[in-house]
mmCIF file of C-alpha atoms in Angstrom:
data_model
loop_
_atom_site.group_PDB
_atom_site.id
_atom_site.type_symbol
_atom_site.label_atom_id
_atom_site.label_comp_id
_atom_site.label_asym_id
_atom_site.label_seq_id
_atom_site.Cartn_x
_atom_site.Cartn_y
_atom_site.Cartn_z
ATOM 1 C CA MET A 429 14.802 -5.458 -6.779
ATOM 2 C CA GLU A 430 17.727 -6.449 -4.941
ATOM 3 C CA LEU A 431 17.037 -7.700 -1.487
ATOM 4 C CA LEU A 432 19.835 -8.101 1.363
ATOM 5 C CA VAL A 433 18.632 -9.125 4.886
ATOM 6 C CA VAL A 434 21.362 -8.060 7.314
ATOM 7 C CA LYS A 435 21.339 -10.923 10.008
ATOM 8 C CA GLU A 436 24.767 -10.485 11.700
ATOM 9 C CA GLY A 437 25.188 -7.524 14.021
ATOM 10 C CA ARG A 438 22.725 -4.517 14.528
ATOM 11 C CA ILE A 439 22.151 -1.318 12.547
ATOM 12 C CA ASP A 440 20.726 1.531 14.333
ATOM 13 C CA TYR A 441 18.142 3.721 12.257
ATOM 14 C CA ASP A 442 18.406 7.435 12.946
ATOM 15 C CA GLY A 443 16.672 8.453 9.882
ATOM 16 C CA SER A 444 19.730 9.150 7.745
ATOM 17 C CA ALA A 445 18.950 5.816 5.911
ATOM 18 C CA ILE A 446 16.322 7.519 4.107
ATOM 19 C CA ARG A 447 18.958 9.423 2.073
ATOM 20 C CA SER A 448 19.227 8.409 -1.544
ATOM 21 C CA HIS A 449 21.918 5.709 -2.440
ATOM 22 C CA TRP A 450 22.150 4.650 1.066
ATOM 23 C CA ALA A 451 22.160 0.891 0.074
ATOM 24 C CA TYR A 452 24.912 1.669 -2.443
ATOM 25 C CA ARG A 453 27.056 3.620 -0.244
ATOM 26 C CA ASN A 454 26.772 1.093 2.619
ATOM 27 C CA PHE A 455 26.367 -2.212 0.852
ATOM 28 C CA GLY A 456 27.286 -1.823 -2.720
ATOM 29 C CA ILE A 457 23.569 -2.520 -3.844
ATOM 30 C CA LEU A 458 23.217 0.048 -6.860
ATOM 31 C CA GLY A 459 19.584 0.251 -8.392
ATOM 32 C CA ASN A 460 16.399 -0.692 -6.730
ATOM 33 C CA SER A 461 16.884 -2.208 -3.313
ATOM 34 C CA LEU A 462 15.200 -3.516 -0.170
ATOM 35 C CA VAL A 463 17.597 -3.662 2.709
ATOM 36 C CA VAL A 464 16.236 -5.410 5.853
ATOM 37 C CA PHE A 465 18.256 -5.077 9.322
ATOM 38 C CA ARG A 466 17.624 -5.268 12.898
ATOM 39 C CA GLY A 467 18.294 -2.327 15.427
ATOM 40 C CA LYS A 468 17.134 0.502 17.553
ATOM 41 C CA CYS A 469 15.327 3.623 16.341
ATOM 42 C CA ASP A 470 15.940 6.903 17.400
ATOM 43 C CA VAL A 471 15.139 9.387 14.525
ATOM 44 C CA ARG A 472 17.164 12.943 15.013
ATOM 45 C CA VAL A 473 15.111 15.959 14.499
ATOM 46 C CA GLU A 474 17.239 16.913 11.553
ATOM 47 C CA GLU A 475 16.520 13.623 9.732
ATOM 48 C CA MET A 476 12.691 13.668 10.333
ATOM 49 C CA ILE A 477 10.799 13.629 7.254
ATOM 50 C CA ASP A 478 7.194 13.895 8.499
ATOM 51 C CA ILE A 479 6.603 17.712 8.657
ATOM 52 C CA GLU A 480 3.471 16.861 10.972
ATOM 53 C CA ASP A 481 5.644 14.955 13.248
ATOM 54 C CA LEU A 482 8.273 17.675 13.333
ATOM 55 C CA ARG A 483 5.588 20.422 14.161
ATOM 56 C CA GLN A 484 4.308 18.248 17.170
ATOM 57 C CA SER A 485 7.678 17.898 18.338
ATOM 58 C CA LYS A 486 7.051 13.810 18.374
ATOM 59 C CA GLU A 487 9.876 11.300 19.323
ATOM 60 C CA ILE A 488 10.173 8.357 17.145
ATOM 61 C CA LYS A 489 11.977 5.913 19.011
ATOM 62 C CA SER A 490 12.284 1.984 19.738
ATOM 63 C CA ASP A 491 14.676 -0.104 21.549
ATOM 64 C CA ASP A 492 14.379 -2.909 18.919
ATOM 65 C CA MET A 493 12.977 -3.019 15.594
ATOM 66 C CA VAL A 494 13.127 -4.779 12.207
ATOM 67 C CA HIS A 495 13.721 -1.896 9.497
ATOM 68 C CA TYR A 496 13.047 -1.902 5.875
ATOM 69 C CA ILE A 497 14.846 0.476 3.706
ATOM 70 C CA ILE A 498 13.383 0.713 0.350
ATOM 71 C CA GLU A 499 14.764 2.539 -2.770
ATOM 72 C CA VAL A 500 13.072 2.687 -5.994
ATOM 73 C CA PHE A 501 14.603 4.443 -9.119
ATOM 74 C CA ASP A 502 11.789 3.663 -11.775
ATOM 75 C CA LEU A 503 9.415 6.642 -10.960
ATOM 76 C CA VAL A 504 10.291 9.406 -8.761
ATOM 77 C CA ASN A 505 6.799 10.869 -7.512
ATOM 78 C CA ALA A 506 5.531 11.360 -3.997
ATOM 79 C CA LEU A 507 2.226 9.818 -4.854
ATOM 80 C CA PHE A 508 4.098 6.833 -6.184
ATOM 81 C CA ALA A 509 6.187 6.720 -2.947
ATOM 82 C CA SER A 510 2.967 6.903 -0.696
ATOM 83 C CA THR A 511 0.915 4.273 -2.748
ATOM 84 C CA LEU A 512 4.027 2.083 -2.901
ATOM 85 C CA GLN A 513 4.529 2.236 1.126
ATOM 86 C CA LYS A 514 0.719 1.411 1.686
ATOM 87 C CA LEU A 515 1.324 -1.729 -0.767
ATOM 88 C CA PHE A 516 4.233 -2.666 1.271
ATOM 89 C CA ILE A 517 2.450 -2.159 4.778
ATOM 90 C CA ALA A 518 -0.660 -4.229 3.365
ATOM 91 C CA LYS A 519 1.734 -7.074 2.315
ATOM 92 C CA LEU A 520 3.246 -6.956 5.619
ATOM 93 C CA CYS A 521 -0.111 -7.436 7.090
ATOM 94 C CA GLU A 522 -0.844 -10.493 4.821
ATOM 95 C CA VAL A 523 2.789 -12.216 5.936
ATOM 96 C CA LEU A 524 1.852 -11.475 9.697
ATOM 97 C CA GLU A 525 -1.794 -13.096 9.232
ATOM 98 C CA GLN A 526 0.055 -16.202 7.949
ATOM 99 C CA TYR A 527 1.767 -16.104 11.523
ATOM 100 C CA GLY A 528 -1.632 -16.198 12.895
ATOM 101 C CA VAL A 529 -1.566 -12.473 13.903
ATOM 102 C CA LYS A 530 -4.771 -10.456 12.901
ATOM 103 C CA THR A 531 -3.854 -7.048 12.116
ATOM 104 C CA GLY A 532 -5.293 -3.742 11.071
ATOM 105 C CA ARG A 533 -4.033 -0.899 9.077
ATOM 106 C CA LYS A 534 -4.789 2.568 9.665
ATOM 107 C CA GLY A 535 -2.969 4.541 6.568
ATOM 108 C CA ASP A 536 0.526 3.345 6.764
ATOM 109 C CA ASP A 537 0.712 1.772 10.134
ATOM 110 C CA ILE A 538 -0.050 -1.510 11.086
ATOM 111 C CA TYR A 539 -2.048 -2.106 14.626
ATOM 112 C CA VAL A 540 -2.748 -5.484 16.316
ATOM 113 C CA ASN A 541 -5.716 -5.229 18.883
ATOM 114 C CA GLY A 542 -5.587 -1.253 18.510
ATOM 115 C CA ARG A 543 -1.844 -1.340 19.616
ATOM 116 C CA LYS A 544 0.764 0.199 17.029
ATOM 117 C CA LEU A 545 3.385 -2.466 15.803
ATOM 118 C CA SER A 546 4.883 -0.147 13.074
ATOM 119 C CA ILE A 547 6.173 3.189 11.873
ATOM 120 C CA SER A 548 6.549 3.989 8.357
ATOM 121 C CA ILE A 549 7.601 7.027 6.129
ATOM 122 C CA ALA A 550 7.729 7.429 2.180
ATOM 123 C CA THR A 551 9.684 10.397 0.440
ATOM 124 C CA VAL A 552 11.282 11.197 -2.693
ATOM 125 C CA SER A 553 14.812 12.407 -3.412
ATOM 126 C CA PRO A 554 15.732 13.885 -6.894
ATOM 127 C CA VAL A 555 16.743 10.527 -8.251
ATOM 128 C CA SER A 556 14.629 7.983 -6.322
ATOM 129 C CA VAL A 557 11.565 7.053 -3.881
ATOM 130 C CA LYS A 558 12.713 6.299 -0.339
ATOM 131 C CA ILE A 559 10.579 4.301 2.113
ATOM 132 C CA HIS A 560 11.252 3.273 5.810
ATOM 133 C CA ILE A 561 9.159 0.813 7.493
ATOM 134 C CA GLY A 562 10.037 -0.102 11.079
ATOM 135 C CA ILE A 563 8.293 -3.077 13.199
ATOM 136 C CA ASN A 564 8.664 -3.401 16.916
ATOM 137 C CA VAL A 565 10.606 -6.711 17.904
ATOM 138 C CA GLU A 566 9.532 -5.681 21.603
ATOM 139 C CA ALA A 567 7.328 -2.907 22.685
ATOM 140 C CA LYS A 568 10.629 -1.059 24.707
ATOM 141 C CA GLY A 569 11.911 2.431 24.410
ATOM 142 C CA ILE A 570 8.586 3.687 22.783
ATOM 143 C CA PRO A 571 7.670 7.212 23.419
ATOM 144 C CA ALA A 572 5.310 7.815 26.267
ATOM 145 C CA GLY A 573 1.570 7.983 25.101
ATOM 146 C CA VAL A 574 2.132 5.383 22.248
ATOM 147 C CA ASP A 575 0.202 2.098 22.910
ATOM 148 C CA ALA A 576 2.577 -0.279 21.160
ATOM 149 C CA ILE A 577 2.997 -3.964 20.652
ATOM 150 C CA GLY A 578 6.120 -5.863 19.408
ATOM 151 C CA LEU A 579 6.609 -9.136 17.276
ATOM 152 C CA LYS A 580 7.534 -11.332 20.454
ATOM 153 C CA GLU A 581 4.448 -10.378 22.214
ATOM 154 C CA LEU A 582 2.621 -11.862 19.560
ATOM 155 C CA GLY A 583 4.543 -15.043 19.449
ATOM 156 C CA ILE A 584 6.952 -14.438 16.632
ATOM 157 C CA MET A 585 10.398 -15.414 18.186
ATOM 158 C CA ASP A 586 12.557 -16.345 15.108
ATOM 159 C CA ILE A 587 13.198 -12.805 13.977
ATOM 160 C CA GLU A 588 15.679 -13.567 11.442
ATOM 161 C CA ASP A 589 13.035 -15.736 9.738
ATOM 162 C CA PHE A 590 10.704 -13.137 10.034
ATOM 163 C CA MET A 591 12.980 -10.705 8.446
ATOM 164 C CA GLU A 592 13.812 -13.118 5.515
ATOM 165 C CA ARG A 593 10.373 -14.022 5.028
ATOM 166 C CA THR A 594 8.989 -10.730 4.915
ATOM 167 C CA GLY A 595 11.937 -9.192 2.798
ATOM 168 C CA LYS A 596 11.226 -11.936 0.084
ATOM 169 C CA ALA A 597 7.442 -11.230 0.173
ATOM 170 C CA LEU A 598 7.987 -7.398 -0.479
ATOM 171 C CA VAL A 599 10.535 -7.892 -3.250
ATOM 172 C CA ALA A 600 7.969 -10.485 -4.876
ATOM 173 C CA GLU A 601 5.287 -7.865 -4.681
ATOM 174 C CA PHE A 602 7.193 -5.220 -6.403
ATOM 175 C CA GLU A 603 8.468 -7.467 -8.971
ATOM 176 C CA LYS A 604 4.848 -8.640 -9.787
ATOM 177 C CA VAL A 605 3.593 -5.015 -10.092
ATOM 178 C CA LYS A 606 6.586 -4.304 -12.140
ATOM 179 C CA LYS A 607 5.893 -7.193 -14.522
ATOM 180 C CA ASP A 608 2.089 -6.367 -14.504
ATOM 181 C CA SER A 609 2.903 -2.923 -15.501
ATOM 182 C CA LEU A 610 5.101 -4.035 -18.772
ATOM 183 C CA LYS A 611 2.718 -6.378 -20.043
ATOM 184 C CA VAL A 612 -0.208 -4.016 -21.086
ATOM 185 C CA ARG A 613 -0.521 -1.980 -24.118
ATOM 186 C CA TRP A 614 -1.725 1.556 -24.245
ATOM 187 C CA ALA A 615 -5.264 2.121 -24.721
ATOM 188 C CA GLN A 616 -6.263 3.861 -27.924
#
């Protein structure tokens, strides 16, 4: 899996990056990829993937987030997409604990002291699995009724270092899973 951490400039997330080949179209990365960037989040209704959120007319917004766009071509399956998403969320919790942050995970979201730190969605396209994870840098611009928290409130001030560290951790986890899947033989 190729990792790109975009440190210069901001890229706002509107939901369109969940389309297949986004990393290839925008950065020339062909194949399995993880692109990490920072920017606003304001998911347009026409880009909303979670039908439950759509039915409840939920807003998905934040003024400042670290975004992870993951694309995997190895297996195109919704169950695999959801499983990989939750593995990545668990790995992000482990990295946050290295920063001294005690986390909790509810499904595919990260919480700290009962406050929501992340958003996430996993889906499939005809050719790949797509995952978006967003972590609040600051809990600003969040929809009313969402008790959120951000990295800066947790004492994580070097956001670029956080982006690099978490990106490398997610890629290493994926590569370990892939290697482990290749070294076993069929049961007879």
